[in-house]
Amino acid sequence: VPSSEMDEFHDNANRLGYEYNVVIDDLFFQLLMH
């Protein structure tokens, strides 16, 4: 999710009851994405 749309994502996910984890700061995620 682009950072410009993160607030909307959080609002929609919370409203729908979805559980999520933000992993942007996770080292393994960064290694996987590069």
N, CA, C and O atoms as a Tripos MOL2 file, in Angstrom:
@<TRIPOS>MOLECULE
protein
  136   135    34     0     0
PROTEIN
NO_CHARGES

@<TRIPOS>ATOM
      1 N           0.8580   -1.1730    0.0000 N.3       1 VAL1
      2 CA          0.0000    0.0000    0.0000 C.3       1 VAL1
      3 C           0.8970    1.2270    0.0000 C.2       1 VAL1
      4 O           1.7640    1.3560    0.8640 O.2       1 VAL1
      5 N           0.7060    2.1240   -0.9480 N.am      2 PRO2
      6 CA          1.5100    3.3480   -0.9670 C.3       2 PRO2
      7 C           1.2900    4.1540    0.3120 C.2       2 PRO2
      8 O           0.1870    4.1560    0.8600 O.2       2 PRO2
      9 N           2.3160    4.8280    0.7840 N.am      3 SER3
     10 CA          2.1960    5.5910    2.0280 C.3       3 SER3
     11 C           1.0960    6.6410    1.9490 C.2       3 SER3
     12 O           0.4940    6.9800    2.9680 O.2       3 SER3
     13 N           0.8280    7.1570    0.7590 N.am      4 SER4
     14 CA         -0.2300    8.1590    0.6060 C.3       4 SER4
     15 C          -1.6230    7.5770    0.8300 C.2       4 SER4
     16 O          -2.5760    8.3230    1.0560 O.2       4 SER4
     17 N          -1.7480    6.2450    0.7700 N.am      5 GLU5
     18 CA         -3.0440    5.5890    0.9580 C.3       5 GLU5
     19 C          -3.1160    4.7800    2.2570 C.2       5 GLU5
     20 O          -4.0950    4.0740    2.4960 O.2       5 GLU5
     21 N          -2.0800    4.8840    3.0910 N.am      6 MET6
     22 CA         -2.0120    4.0590    4.2880 C.3       6 MET6
     23 C          -3.1420    4.3530    5.2700 C.2       6 MET6
     24 O          -3.7040    3.4220    5.8450 O.2       6 MET6
     25 N          -3.4890    5.6200    5.4760 N.am      7 ASP7
     26 CA         -4.5810    5.9520    6.3980 C.3       7 ASP7
     27 C          -5.8910    5.3340    5.9410 C.2       7 ASP7
     28 O          -6.6410    4.7920    6.7530 O.2       7 ASP7
     29 N          -6.1690    5.4110    4.6520 N.am      8 GLU8
     30 CA         -7.3920    4.8170    4.1100 C.3       8 GLU8
     31 C          -7.3720    3.2970    4.2870 C.2       8 GLU8
     32 O          -8.3930    2.6950    4.6200 O.2       8 GLU8
     33 N          -6.2220    2.6850    4.0660 N.am      9 PHE9
     34 CA         -6.0930    1.2440    4.2580 C.3       9 PHE9
     35 C          -6.3930    0.8540    5.7020 C.2       9 PHE9
     36 O          -7.1600   -0.0740    5.9570 O.2       9 PHE9
     37 N          -5.7740    1.5780    6.6520 N.am     10 HIS10
     38 CA         -6.0020    1.2830    8.0670 C.3      10 HIS10
     39 C          -7.4790    1.4160    8.4140 C.2      10 HIS10
     40 O          -8.0420    0.5460    9.0790 O.2      10 HIS10
     41 N          -8.1050    2.4940    7.9690 N.am     11 ASP11
     42 CA         -9.5260    2.7180    8.2580 C.3      11 ASP11
     43 C         -10.3860    1.5880    7.7100 C.2      11 ASP11
     44 O         -11.2420    1.0550    8.4150 O.2      11 ASP11
     45 N         -10.1590    1.2240    6.4560 N.am     12 ASN12
     46 CA        -10.9640    0.1630    5.8360 C.3      12 ASN12
     47 C         -10.7060   -1.1920    6.4890 C.2      12 ASN12
     48 O         -11.6500   -1.9390    6.7460 O.2      12 ASN12
     49 N          -9.4610   -1.5140    6.7580 N.am     13 ALA13
     50 CA         -9.1340   -2.7980    7.3750 C.3      13 ALA13
     51 C          -9.7540   -2.8970    8.7630 C.2      13 ALA13
     52 O         -10.3080   -3.9340    9.1260 O.2      13 ALA13
     53 N          -9.6630   -1.8280    9.5340 N.am     14 ASN14
     54 CA        -10.2450   -1.8380   10.8730 C.3      14 ASN14
     55 C         -11.7660   -1.9330   10.8120 C.2      14 ASN14
     56 O         -12.3740   -2.6550   11.6020 O.2      14 ASN14
     57 N         -12.3730   -1.2220    9.8980 N.am     15 ARG15
     58 CA        -13.8300   -1.2370    9.7570 C.3      15 ARG15
     59 C         -14.3260   -2.6240    9.3730 C.2      15 ARG15
     60 O         -15.3840   -3.0580    9.8290 O.2      15 ARG15
     61 N         -13.5630   -3.3200    8.5320 N.am     16 LEU16
     62 CA        -13.9540   -4.6530    8.0810 C.3      16 LEU16
     63 C         -13.5160   -5.7620    9.0410 C.2      16 LEU16
     64 O         -13.8970   -6.9200    8.8690 O.2      16 LEU16
     65 N         -12.7210   -5.4090   10.0460 N.am     17 GLY17
     66 CA        -12.2830   -6.3920   11.0280 C.3      17 GLY17
     67 C         -11.0830   -7.2170   10.6050 C.2      17 GLY17
     68 O         -10.8060   -8.2550   11.2050 O.2      17 GLY17
     69 N         -10.3640   -6.7720    9.5790 N.am     18 TYR18
     70 CA         -9.1690   -7.4950    9.1360 C.3      18 TYR18
     71 C          -8.0090   -7.2400   10.0910 C.2      18 TYR18
     72 O          -7.8000   -6.1200   10.5560 O.2      18 TYR18
     73 N          -7.2680   -8.2940   10.3700 N.am     19 GLU19
     74 CA         -6.0400   -8.1430   11.1390 C.3      19 GLU19
     75 C          -4.8810   -7.9930   10.1570 C.2      19 GLU19
     76 O          -4.8520   -8.6590    9.1220 O.2      19 GLU19
     77 N          -3.9430   -7.1360   10.4730 N.am     20 TYR20
     78 CA         -2.8060   -6.9000    9.5890 C.3      20 TYR20
     79 C          -1.5990   -6.5200   10.4220 C.2      20 TYR20
     80 O          -1.7290   -6.0810   11.5650 O.2      20 TYR20
     81 N          -0.4450   -6.6890    9.8490 N.am     21 ASN21
     82 CA          0.8160   -6.2880   10.4680 C.3      21 ASN21
     83 C           1.5660   -5.4090    9.4860 C.2      21 ASN21
     84 O           1.6990   -5.7440    8.3090 O.2      21 ASN21
     85 N           2.0480   -4.2960    9.9750 N.am     22 VAL22
     86 CA          2.8670   -3.4140    9.1510 C.3      22 VAL22
     87 C           4.3080   -3.8990    9.2800 C.2      22 VAL22
     88 O           4.8640   -3.9230   10.3780 O.2      22 VAL22
     89 N           4.9080   -4.2850    8.1570 N.am     23 VAL23
     90 CA          6.2500   -4.8720    8.1910 C.3      23 VAL23
     91 C           7.2770   -4.0370    7.4330 C.2      23 VAL23
     92 O           8.3440   -4.5400    7.0830 O.2      23 VAL23
     93 N           6.9710   -2.7970    7.1830 N.am     24 ILE24
     94 CA          7.8760   -1.9420    6.4110 C.3      24 ILE24
     95 C           9.2420   -1.8360    7.0830 C.2      24 ILE24
     96 O          10.2650   -1.7940    6.4000 O.2      24 ILE24
     97 N           9.2680   -1.7930    8.4170 N.am     25 ASP25
     98 CA         10.5240   -1.6350    9.1450 C.3      25 ASP25
     99 C          11.2330   -2.9590    9.4000 C.2      25 ASP25
    100 O          12.3150   -2.9700    9.9870 O.2      25 ASP25
    101 N          10.6520   -4.0680    8.9760 N.am     26 ASP26
    102 CA         11.2210   -5.3880    9.2170 C.3      26 ASP26
    103 C          12.3980   -5.6420    8.2720 C.2      26 ASP26
    104 O          12.2660   -5.4920    7.0580 O.2      26 ASP26
    105 N          13.5260   -6.0200    8.8230 N.am     27 LEU27
    106 CA         14.7360   -6.2490    8.0280 C.3      27 LEU27
    107 C          14.5210   -7.3320    6.9770 C.2      27 LEU27
    108 O          14.9430   -7.1690    5.8320 O.2      27 LEU27
    109 N          13.8720   -8.4350    7.3480 N.am     28 PHE28
    110 CA         13.6590   -9.5250    6.3940 C.3      28 PHE28
    111 C          12.7470   -9.0900    5.2500 C.2      28 PHE28
    112 O          12.9530   -9.4960    4.1070 O.2      28 PHE28
    113 N          11.7500   -8.2730    5.5450 N.am     29 PHE29
    114 CA         10.8780   -7.7390    4.5000 C.3      29 PHE29
    115 C          11.6860   -6.8770    3.5340 C.2      29 PHE29
    116 O          11.5270   -6.9870    2.3180 O.2      29 PHE29
    117 N          12.5410   -6.0310    4.0680 N.am     30 GLN30
    118 CA         13.3580   -5.1650    3.2150 C.3      30 GLN30
    119 C          14.2890   -5.9830    2.3340 C.2      30 GLN30
    120 O          14.4710   -5.6610    1.1590 O.2      30 GLN30
    121 N          14.8790   -7.0350    2.8820 N.am     31 LEU31
    122 CA         15.7590   -7.8900    2.0820 C.3      31 LEU31
    123 C          14.9790   -8.5960    0.9820 C.2      31 LEU31
    124 O          15.4680   -8.7300   -0.1400 O.2      31 LEU31
    125 N          13.7810   -9.0420    1.2920 N.am     32 LEU32
    126 CA         12.9410   -9.7230    0.3140 C.3      32 LEU32
    127 C          12.5390   -8.7890   -0.8220 C.2      32 LEU32
    128 O          12.4810   -9.2110   -1.9770 O.2      32 LEU32
    129 N          12.2650   -7.5450   -0.5110 N.am     33 MET33
    130 CA         11.7530   -6.6080   -1.5060 C.3      33 MET33
    131 C          12.8520   -5.9900   -2.3690 C.2      33 MET33
    132 O          12.5480   -5.3240   -3.3580 O.2      33 MET33
    133 N          14.1260   -6.1970   -2.0160 N.am     34 HIS34
    134 CA         15.2070   -5.5920   -2.8170 C.3      34 HIS34
    135 C          15.8650   -6.5900   -3.6810 C.2      34 HIS34
    136 O          16.7910   -6.2540   -4.4180 O.2      34 HIS34
@<TRIPOS>BOND
     1     1     2 1
     2     2     3 1
     3     3     4 2
     4     3     5 am
     5     5     6 1
     6     6     7 1
     7     7     8 2
     8     7     9 am
     9     9    10 1
    10    10    11 1
    11    11    12 2
    12    11    13 am
    13    13    14 1
    14    14    15 1
    15    15    16 2
    16    15    17 am
    17    17    18 1
    18    18    19 1
    19    19    20 2
    20    19    21 am
    21    21    22 1
    22    22    23 1
    23    23    24 2
    24    23    25 am
    25    25    26 1
    26    26    27 1
    27    27    28 2
    28    27    29 am
    29    29    30 1
    30    30    31 1
    31    31    32 2
    32    31    33 am
    33    33    34 1
    34    34    35 1
    35    35    36 2
    36    35    37 am
    37    37    38 1
    38    38    39 1
    39    39    40 2
    40    39    41 am
    41    41    42 1
    42    42    43 1
    43    43    44 2
    44    43    45 am
    45    45    46 1
    46    46    47 1
    47    47    48 2
    48    47    49 am
    49    49    50 1
    50    50    51 1
    51    51    52 2
    52    51    53 am
    53    53    54 1
    54    54    55 1
    55    55    56 2
    56    55    57 am
    57    57    58 1
    58    58    59 1
    59    59    60 2
    60    59    61 am
    61    61    62 1
    62    62    63 1
    63    63    64 2
    64    63    65 am
    65    65    66 1
    66    66    67 1
    67    67    68 2
    68    67    69 am
    69    69    70 1
    70    70    71 1
    71    71    72 2
    72    71    73 am
    73    73    74 1
    74    74    75 1
    75    75    76 2
    76    75    77 am
    77    77    78 1
    78    78    79 1
    79    79    80 2
    80    79    81 am
    81    81    82 1
    82    82    83 1
    83    83    84 2
    84    83    85 am
    85    85    86 1
    86    86    87 1
    87    87    88 2
    88    87    89 am
    89    89    90 1
    90    90    91 1
    91    91    92 2
    92    91    93 am
    93    93    94 1
    94    94    95 1
    95    95    96 2
    96    95    97 am
    97    97    98 1
    98    98    99 1
    99    99   100 2
   100    99   101 am
   101   101   102 1
   102   102   103 1
   103   103   104 2
   104   103   105 am
   105   105   106 1
   106   106   107 1
   107   107   108 2
   108   107   109 am
   109   109   110 1
   110   110   111 1
   111   111   112 2
   112   111   113 am
   113   113   114 1
   114   114   115 1
   115   115   116 2
   116   115   117 am
   117   117   118 1
   118   118   119 1
   119   119   120 2
   120   119   121 am
   121   121   122 1
   122   122   123 1
   123   123   124 2
   124   123   125 am
   125   125   126 1
   126   126   127 1
   127   127   128 2
   128   127   129 am
   129   129   130 1
   130   130   131 1
   131   131   132 2
   132   131   133 am
   133   133   134 1
   134   134   135 1
   135   135   136 2
@<TRIPOS>SUBSTRUCTURE
     1 VAL1         2 RESIDUE 1 A VAL
     2 PRO2         6 RESIDUE 1 A PRO
     3 SER3        10 RESIDUE 1 A SER
     4 SER4        14 RESIDUE 1 A SER
     5 GLU5        18 RESIDUE 1 A GLU
     6 MET6        22 RESIDUE 1 A MET
     7 ASP7        26 RESIDUE 1 A ASP
     8 GLU8        30 RESIDUE 1 A GLU
     9 PHE9        34 RESIDUE 1 A PHE
    10 HIS10       38 RESIDUE 1 A HIS
    11 ASP11       42 RESIDUE 1 A ASP
    12 ASN12       46 RESIDUE 1 A ASN
    13 ALA13       50 RESIDUE 1 A ALA
    14 ASN14       54 RESIDUE 1 A ASN
    15 ARG15       58 RESIDUE 1 A ARG
    16 LEU16       62 RESIDUE 1 A LEU
    17 GLY17       66 RESIDUE 1 A GLY
    18 TYR18       70 RESIDUE 1 A TYR
    19 GLU19       74 RESIDUE 1 A GLU
    20 TYR20       78 RESIDUE 1 A TYR
    21 ASN21       82 RESIDUE 1 A ASN
    22 VAL22       86 RESIDUE 1 A VAL
    23 VAL23       90 RESIDUE 1 A VAL
    24 ILE24       94 RESIDUE 1 A ILE
    25 ASP25       98 RESIDUE 1 A ASP
    26 ASP26      102 RESIDUE 1 A ASP
    27 LEU27      106 RESIDUE 1 A LEU
    28 PHE28      110 RESIDUE 1 A PHE
    29 PHE29      114 RESIDUE 1 A PHE
    30 GLN30      118 RESIDUE 1 A GLN
    31 LEU31      122 RESIDUE 1 A LEU
    32 LEU32      126 RESIDUE 1 A LEU
    33 MET33      130 RESIDUE 1 A MET
    34 HIS34      134 RESIDUE 1 A HIS
